Amino acid sequence: MTRVLSGIQPSGDLHLGNYLGAIRNWAKLQHTTDAFHPVVDLHAVTVPQKPGEIGEATLRMSQMLMAAGLDPQVCTIFVQSHVHEHSECAWLLECTVSFGELSRMTQFKDKSGRQEFVSAGLFTYPALQAADILLYDADEVPVGDDQRQHIELTRDIAERFNSRYGQTFKLPEAVVPAAGARVMDLQHPTNKMSKSLDSPRGTIDLLDDPAAVTRKIKSAVTDSDGEVRYDVAAKPGVSNLLSILAAAGDRAPAELADDYSMYGPLKADTAEAVIELLRPVQARFRELQADPAETSRLLAVGASKAQAVASATLQRARANLGLLTA
Ligand code: TYM
C-alpha cells in the first residue's frame, strides 16, 4: 500500500490555504493509502514561543485536523515531539545536508527576513522535515506548492545518505493538488495566504464565522480593469478568487471566469462557497473541543503506531552508518 506522510505546524489555526492546498487532499488519500500526519510542534519552536502555549496549540491543531476530515481510526495522527526518533534522525540528516543547500531554501529566506532572532533551528528546519518523511519510508508527500523545494531537498538528502552508507531511505514524491495548491492572501494577492496573525484581513481562518468570511472576501483586493479573467500574472486578486471558487467546487478557474462579467457576483459566490465548505468543519471542531482527554488518548495511540515504524527506520540508519550499538 502506498505510504503517505505530511505534517502541519501548530502555529495559529488552520487557514483556507492549508485546507485547500493540503488537508483536504489528506482526508481523501487516507482511504486508499497508509497515511501518517504529524502535528509538527518541533518545527513551530524554531521561532520563539510564549511559555506554555505550544501544547495547547498542538492539541487544537490536532482537533482541527480531525474536524477537517482526518479520521484517527483510518490514518495515523500524532504529535511529532512524542516520537523522539524525529529529532534523533534529524541530527543524522543535518550532517548529510550542506550549509549551501540549506541557504538556498526560500522558506528560510522569507522567514529569517521577518525574525529579529534567527535560530539555528530555523536554518536546519529542512533536515527535521526530511527526517519526518524518511522515517516513514513515505512514497508520497501531499503538500501545497510552497513545500516542493523542501521535498526535493529531502530526496537529495536521502540519495546522499544512501550513497554514503548503503540503501537506507526511500525517495519520496511531492503530490500537489491541481486546484488550491497556492491560495494567495486576499489583501496582498502576490503573497501566499499564511497565518492570520500576520495578515488578519487577508487570511480566512477555518473557524471564521460566515460574516467574517463575507467581509474578508468582499474587501479582497482586485484591480481596476473590471474584467473577470483568469490570469495570475496580470490579475492576481481576481485569479485568486477564481482559484478559491474552483477549489471549493469541481470546475477549472478559467472556465468559471466565463460565468462572470463583474467582480461583485464573483465575490458573493466565492464567499458562499467558502462558508458552505467550512460549516461542517466548524461544527465538528466544536464537538471535539468539548472532550480534550479523548483527543489526547487518540494522539497517544497515533504516537505508538508512528513510533513502531520510525524506530525501525532509525535503527536501519544507525546500523548502516555503523554507530556502535549500546
Ligand atoms: P505549514 O504548516 O506551513 O503548512 C501545512 C500545509 O499547508 C500548505 N499550505 C498552503 N497550500 C496552499 N496555499 C497556501 N497559501 C498554503 N499555506 C500552507 C503547505 O504547503 C503544507 O502542505 N514545513 C511544513 C510542515 C512540515 C511537513 C513535514 C510537511 C514539517 N514536516 C513533512 C510535509 C512533510 C510547513 O511549514 O507547512
PDB file of N, CA and C and ligand atoms in Angstrom, residues 5-11 14-23 26 38 40 43 61 80 107 111 125 128-130 132-133 141-148 150-151 177 180-185 191-194, ligand 1:
ATOM      1  N   LEU A   5       2.974  10.594   3.937  1.00  0.00           N
ATOM      2  CA  LEU A   5       3.237  11.374   5.149  1.00  0.00           C
ATOM      3  C   LEU A   5       3.169  12.851   4.824  1.00  0.00           C
ATOM      4  N   SER A   6       2.478  13.598   5.676  1.00  0.00           N
ATOM      5  CA  SER A   6       2.545  15.055   5.559  1.00  0.00           C
ATOM      6  C   SER A   6       2.198  15.677   6.903  1.00  0.00           C
ATOM      7  N   GLY A   7       2.893  16.771   7.227  1.00  0.00           N
ATOM      8  CA  GLY A   7       2.694  17.390   8.534  1.00  0.00           C
ATOM      9  C   GLY A   7       2.260  18.838   8.440  1.00  0.00           C
ATOM     10  N   ILE A   8       1.876  19.355   9.591  1.00  0.00           N
ATOM     11  CA  ILE A   8       1.474  20.760   9.662  1.00  0.00           C
ATOM     12  C   ILE A   8       1.957  21.343  10.980  1.00  0.00           C
ATOM     13  N   GLN A   9       2.358  22.609  10.946  1.00  0.00           N
ATOM     14  CA  GLN A   9       2.831  23.262  12.170  1.00  0.00           C
ATOM     15  C   GLN A   9       1.639  23.742  13.005  1.00  0.00           C
ATOM     16  N   PRO A  10       1.749  23.625  14.329  1.00  0.00           N
ATOM     17  CA  PRO A  10       0.661  24.140  15.167  1.00  0.00           C
ATOM     18  C   PRO A  10       0.852  25.617  15.481  1.00  0.00           C
ATOM     19  N   SER A  11       1.117  26.407  14.447  1.00  0.00           N
ATOM     20  CA  SER A  11       1.274  27.846  14.707  1.00  0.00           C
ATOM     21  C   SER A  11       0.053  28.529  14.111  1.00  0.00           C
ATOM     22  N   LEU A  14      -5.799  26.557  11.527  1.00  0.00           N
ATOM     23  CA  LEU A  14      -5.793  26.209  10.102  1.00  0.00           C
ATOM     24  C   LEU A  14      -6.396  27.354   9.310  1.00  0.00           C
ATOM     25  N   HIS A  15      -5.833  27.632   8.152  1.00  0.00           N
ATOM     26  CA  HIS A  15      -6.444  28.643   7.276  1.00  0.00           C
ATOM     27  C   HIS A  15      -6.854  27.993   5.957  1.00  0.00           C
ATOM     28  N   LEU A  16      -7.529  28.764   5.140  1.00  0.00           N
ATOM     29  CA  LEU A  16      -8.073  28.213   3.900  1.00  0.00           C
ATOM     30  C   LEU A  16      -6.978  27.662   2.982  1.00  0.00           C
ATOM     31  N   GLY A  17      -5.784  28.267   3.011  1.00  0.00           N
ATOM     32  CA  GLY A  17      -4.671  27.776   2.194  1.00  0.00           C
ATOM     33  C   GLY A  17      -4.250  26.373   2.629  1.00  0.00           C
ATOM     34  N   ASN A  18      -4.098  26.172   3.943  1.00  0.00           N
ATOM     35  CA  ASN A  18      -3.755  24.839   4.460  1.00  0.00           C
ATOM     36  C   ASN A  18      -4.814  23.818   4.027  1.00  0.00           C
ATOM     37  N   TYR A  19      -6.066  24.244   4.150  1.00  0.00           N
ATOM     38  CA  TYR A  19      -7.162  23.314   3.895  1.00  0.00           C
ATOM     39  C   TYR A  19      -7.228  22.920   2.411  1.00  0.00           C
ATOM     40  N   LEU A  20      -7.235  23.926   1.537  1.00  0.00           N
ATOM     41  CA  LEU A  20      -7.371  23.621   0.101  1.00  0.00           C
ATOM     42  C   LEU A  20      -6.083  23.041  -0.484  1.00  0.00           C
ATOM     43  N   GLY A  21      -4.942  23.503   0.038  1.00  0.00           N
ATOM     44  CA  GLY A  21      -3.667  23.050  -0.516  1.00  0.00           C
ATOM     45  C   GLY A  21      -3.244  21.679   0.000  1.00  0.00           C
ATOM     46  N   ALA A  22      -3.662  21.344   1.206  1.00  0.00           N
ATOM     47  CA  ALA A  22      -3.128  20.113   1.795  1.00  0.00           C
ATOM     48  C   ALA A  22      -4.188  19.238   2.471  1.00  0.00           C
ATOM     49  N   ILE A  23      -4.804  19.743   3.528  1.00  0.00           N
ATOM     50  CA  ILE A  23      -5.587  18.866   4.421  1.00  0.00           C
ATOM     51  C   ILE A  23      -6.734  18.150   3.698  1.00  0.00           C
ATOM     52  N   TRP A  26      -5.385  15.260   2.119  1.00  0.00           N
ATOM     53  CA  TRP A  26      -5.044  14.202   3.088  1.00  0.00           C
ATOM     54  C   TRP A  26      -6.297  13.398   3.429  1.00  0.00           C
ATOM     55  N   PRO A  38       1.794  13.986  11.214  1.00  0.00           N
ATOM     56  CA  PRO A  38       2.244  14.591  12.470  1.00  0.00           C
ATOM     57  C   PRO A  38       1.870  16.067  12.566  1.00  0.00           C
ATOM     58  N   VAL A  40       3.549  19.098  13.709  1.00  0.00           N
ATOM     59  CA  VAL A  40       5.000  19.235  13.878  1.00  0.00           C
ATOM     60  C   VAL A  40       5.347  20.377  14.841  1.00  0.00           C
ATOM     61  N   HIS A  43       8.880  21.841  14.756  1.00  0.00           N
ATOM     62  CA  HIS A  43       9.100  22.845  13.711  1.00  0.00           C
ATOM     63  C   HIS A  43       8.619  24.222  14.175  1.00  0.00           C
ATOM     64  N   MET A  61      -4.666  22.103  17.054  1.00  0.00           N
ATOM     65  CA  MET A  61      -4.416  21.754  15.649  1.00  0.00           C
ATOM     66  C   MET A  61      -4.799  20.300  15.376  1.00  0.00           C
ATOM     67  N   GLN A  80       4.603  15.265  16.693  1.00  0.00           N
ATOM     68  CA  GLN A  80       5.998  14.996  16.313  1.00  0.00           C
ATOM     69  C   GLN A  80       6.902  14.769  17.533  1.00  0.00           C
ATOM     70  N   GLN A 107      11.867  29.219   1.958  1.00  0.00           N
ATOM     71  CA  GLN A 107      11.110  29.425   3.204  1.00  0.00           C
ATOM     72  C   GLN A 107      12.030  30.013   4.284  1.00  0.00           C
ATOM     73  N   LYS A 111      11.344  33.580   5.991  1.00  0.00           N
ATOM     74  CA  LYS A 111      11.079  33.626   7.434  1.00  0.00           C
ATOM     75  C   LYS A 111      12.182  34.347   8.181  1.00  0.00           C
ATOM     76  N   TYR A 125      15.876  23.510   9.825  1.00  0.00           N
ATOM     77  CA  TYR A 125      14.489  23.028   9.745  1.00  0.00           C
ATOM     78  C   TYR A 125      14.271  21.982   8.639  1.00  0.00           C
ATOM     79  N   LEU A 128      15.019  18.421   9.649  1.00  0.00           N
ATOM     80  CA  LEU A 128      13.995  17.823  10.517  1.00  0.00           C
ATOM     81  C   LEU A 128      12.794  17.392   9.665  1.00  0.00           C
ATOM     82  N   GLN A 129      12.438  18.215   8.696  1.00  0.00           N
ATOM     83  CA  GLN A 129      11.332  17.849   7.806  1.00  0.00           C
ATOM     84  C   GLN A 129      11.693  16.587   7.012  1.00  0.00           C
ATOM     85  N   ALA A 130      12.937  16.488   6.582  1.00  0.00           N
ATOM     86  CA  ALA A 130      13.375  15.288   5.852  1.00  0.00           C
ATOM     87  C   ALA A 130      13.259  14.065   6.762  1.00  0.00           C
ATOM     88  N   ASP A 132      11.152  13.668   9.225  1.00  0.00           N
ATOM     89  CA  ASP A 132       9.713  13.353   9.342  1.00  0.00           C
ATOM     90  C   ASP A 132       9.281  12.416   8.217  1.00  0.00           C
ATOM     91  N   ILE A 133       9.760  12.717   7.032  1.00  0.00           N
ATOM     92  CA  ILE A 133       9.314  11.982   5.838  1.00  0.00           C
ATOM     93  C   ILE A 133      10.041  10.643   5.718  1.00  0.00           C
ATOM     94  N   VAL A 141       4.174  12.654  -0.560  1.00  0.00           N
ATOM     95  CA  VAL A 141       4.054  13.726   0.424  1.00  0.00           C
ATOM     96  C   VAL A 141       3.088  14.776  -0.148  1.00  0.00           C
ATOM     97  N   PRO A 142       1.811  14.715   0.246  1.00  0.00           N
ATOM     98  CA  PRO A 142       0.843  15.672  -0.286  1.00  0.00           C
ATOM     99  C   PRO A 142       0.984  17.035   0.396  1.00  0.00           C
ATOM    100  N   VAL A 143       1.354  18.032  -0.375  1.00  0.00           N
ATOM    101  CA  VAL A 143       1.634  19.369   0.170  1.00  0.00           C
ATOM    102  C   VAL A 143       1.139  20.444  -0.793  1.00  0.00           C
ATOM    103  N   GLY A 144       1.091  21.677  -0.297  1.00  0.00           N
ATOM    104  CA  GLY A 144       0.875  22.824  -1.164  1.00  0.00           C
ATOM    105  C   GLY A 144       2.166  23.122  -1.922  1.00  0.00           C
ATOM    106  N   ASP A 145       2.039  23.982  -2.910  1.00  0.00           N
ATOM    107  CA  ASP A 145       3.146  24.299  -3.807  1.00  0.00           C
ATOM    108  C   ASP A 145       4.398  24.805  -3.058  1.00  0.00           C
ATOM    109  N   ASP A 146       4.187  25.542  -1.950  1.00  0.00           N
ATOM    110  CA  ASP A 146       5.324  26.157  -1.242  1.00  0.00           C
ATOM    111  C   ASP A 146       6.293  25.144  -0.637  1.00  0.00           C
ATOM    112  N   GLN A 147       5.853  23.879  -0.515  1.00  0.00           N
ATOM    113  CA  GLN A 147       6.724  22.875   0.121  1.00  0.00           C
ATOM    114  C   GLN A 147       7.523  22.042  -0.872  1.00  0.00           C
ATOM    115  N   ARG A 148       7.329  22.284  -2.167  1.00  0.00           N
ATOM    116  CA  ARG A 148       8.024  21.471  -3.180  1.00  0.00           C
ATOM    117  C   ARG A 148       9.534  21.448  -2.969  1.00  0.00           C
ATOM    118  N   HIS A 150      11.307  21.832  -0.303  1.00  0.00           N
ATOM    119  CA  HIS A 150      11.733  21.004   0.834  1.00  0.00           C
ATOM    120  C   HIS A 150      11.680  19.510   0.489  1.00  0.00           C
ATOM    121  N   ILE A 151      10.725  19.133  -0.321  1.00  0.00           N
ATOM    122  CA  ILE A 151      10.614  17.700  -0.665  1.00  0.00           C
ATOM    123  C   ILE A 151      11.746  17.324  -1.635  1.00  0.00           C
ATOM    124  N   PRO A 177      -1.945  19.356  -5.277  1.00  0.00           N
ATOM    125  CA  PRO A 177      -3.262  19.300  -5.936  1.00  0.00           C
ATOM    126  C   PRO A 177      -3.359  20.236  -7.147  1.00  0.00           C
ATOM    127  N   GLY A 180      -6.031  24.752  -5.813  1.00  0.00           N
ATOM    128  CA  GLY A 180      -5.845  25.118  -4.401  1.00  0.00           C
ATOM    129  C   GLY A 180      -4.411  24.976  -3.907  1.00  0.00           C
ATOM    130  N   ALA A 181      -3.467  24.666  -4.810  1.00  0.00           N
ATOM    131  CA  ALA A 181      -2.090  24.431  -4.366  1.00  0.00           C
ATOM    132  C   ALA A 181      -1.408  25.699  -3.872  1.00  0.00           C
ATOM    133  N   ARG A 182      -1.942  26.846  -4.283  1.00  0.00           N
ATOM    134  CA  ARG A 182      -1.328  28.101  -3.881  1.00  0.00           C
ATOM    135  C   ARG A 182      -2.425  29.149  -3.669  1.00  0.00           C
ATOM    136  N   VAL A 183      -3.010  29.144  -2.492  1.00  0.00           N
ATOM    137  CA  VAL A 183      -4.047  30.117  -2.164  1.00  0.00           C
ATOM    138  C   VAL A 183      -3.328  31.393  -1.720  1.00  0.00           C
ATOM    139  N   MET A 184      -3.712  32.528  -2.304  1.00  0.00           N
ATOM    140  CA  MET A 184      -2.995  33.765  -2.034  1.00  0.00           C
ATOM    141  C   MET A 184      -3.723  34.610  -0.988  1.00  0.00           C
ATOM    142  N   ASP A 185      -2.990  35.528  -0.387  1.00  0.00           N
ATOM    143  CA  ASP A 185      -3.533  36.457   0.605  1.00  0.00           C
ATOM    144  C   ASP A 185      -4.573  37.360  -0.090  1.00  0.00           C
ATOM    145  N   ASN A 191       1.257  37.440  -2.459  1.00  0.00           N
ATOM    146  CA  ASN A 191       1.848  36.639  -1.366  1.00  0.00           C
ATOM    147  C   ASN A 191       0.929  35.469  -1.072  1.00  0.00           C
ATOM    148  N   LYS A 192       1.527  34.342  -0.637  1.00  0.00           N
ATOM    149  CA  LYS A 192       0.652  33.207  -0.302  1.00  0.00           C
ATOM    150  C   LYS A 192      -0.103  33.509   1.000  1.00  0.00           C
ATOM    151  N   MET A 193      -1.296  32.938   1.104  1.00  0.00           N
ATOM    152  CA  MET A 193      -2.064  33.093   2.348  1.00  0.00           C
ATOM    153  C   MET A 193      -1.288  32.400   3.456  1.00  0.00           C
ATOM    154  N   SER A 194      -1.137  33.102   4.597  1.00  0.00           N
ATOM    155  CA  SER A 194      -0.425  32.476   5.712  1.00  0.00           C
ATOM    156  C   SER A 194      -1.177  32.807   6.996  1.00  0.00           C
TER     157      SER A 194
HETATM  158  P1  TYM B   1       2.742  24.536   7.012  1.00  0.00           P
HETATM  159  O1  TYM B   1       2.425  24.182   8.423  1.00  0.00           O
HETATM  160  O2  TYM B   1       3.158  25.938   6.719  1.00  0.00           O
HETATM  161  O3  TYM B   1       1.520  24.226   6.082  1.00  0.00           O
HETATM  162  C1  TYM B   1       0.833  22.966   6.094  1.00  0.00           C
HETATM  163  C2  TYM B   1       0.401  22.600   4.679  1.00  0.00           C
HETATM  164  O4  TYM B   1      -0.412  23.639   4.117  1.00  0.00           O
HETATM  165  C3  TYM B   1       0.100  24.025   2.848  1.00  0.00           C
HETATM  166  N1  TYM B   1      -0.129  25.472   2.649  1.00  0.00           N
HETATM  167  C4  TYM B   1      -0.725  26.010   1.578  1.00  0.00           C
HETATM  168  N2  TYM B   1      -1.260  25.459   0.475  1.00  0.00           N
HETATM  169  C5  TYM B   1      -1.828  26.296  -0.426  1.00  0.00           C
HETATM  170  N3  TYM B   1      -1.874  27.652  -0.285  1.00  0.00           N
HETATM  171  C6  TYM B   1      -1.350  28.249   0.819  1.00  0.00           C
HETATM  172  N4  TYM B   1      -1.431  29.569   0.960  1.00  0.00           N
HETATM  173  C7  TYM B   1      -0.739  27.426   1.812  1.00  0.00           C
HETATM  174  N5  TYM B   1      -0.133  27.672   3.002  1.00  0.00           N
HETATM  175  C8  TYM B   1       0.234  26.470   3.509  1.00  0.00           C
HETATM  176  C9  TYM B   1       1.594  23.703   2.903  1.00  0.00           C
HETATM  177  O5  TYM B   1       2.130  23.518   1.615  1.00  0.00           O
HETATM  178  C10 TYM B   1       1.606  22.435   3.724  1.00  0.00           C
HETATM  179  O6  TYM B   1       1.378  21.295   2.899  1.00  0.00           O
HETATM  180  N6  TYM B   1       7.337  22.613   6.560  1.00  0.00           N
HETATM  181  C11 TYM B   1       5.925  22.314   6.559  1.00  0.00           C
HETATM  182  C12 TYM B   1       5.495  21.361   7.652  1.00  0.00           C
HETATM  183  C13 TYM B   1       6.156  20.021   7.628  1.00  0.00           C
HETATM  184  C14 TYM B   1       5.962  18.994   6.689  1.00  0.00           C
HETATM  185  C15 TYM B   1       6.746  17.910   7.146  1.00  0.00           C
HETATM  186  C16 TYM B   1       5.219  18.896   5.525  1.00  0.00           C
HETATM  187  C17 TYM B   1       7.025  19.575   8.580  1.00  0.00           C
HETATM  188  N7  TYM B   1       7.359  18.303   8.280  1.00  0.00           N
HETATM  189  C18 TYM B   1       6.823  16.723   6.433  1.00  0.00           C
HETATM  190  C19 TYM B   1       5.294  17.692   4.817  1.00  0.00           C
HETATM  191  C20 TYM B   1       6.075  16.635   5.265  1.00  0.00           C
HETATM  192  C21 TYM B   1       5.163  23.619   6.773  1.00  0.00           C
HETATM  193  O7  TYM B   1       5.687  24.570   7.276  1.00  0.00           O
HETATM  194  O8  TYM B   1       3.843  23.541   6.426  1.00  0.00           O
END
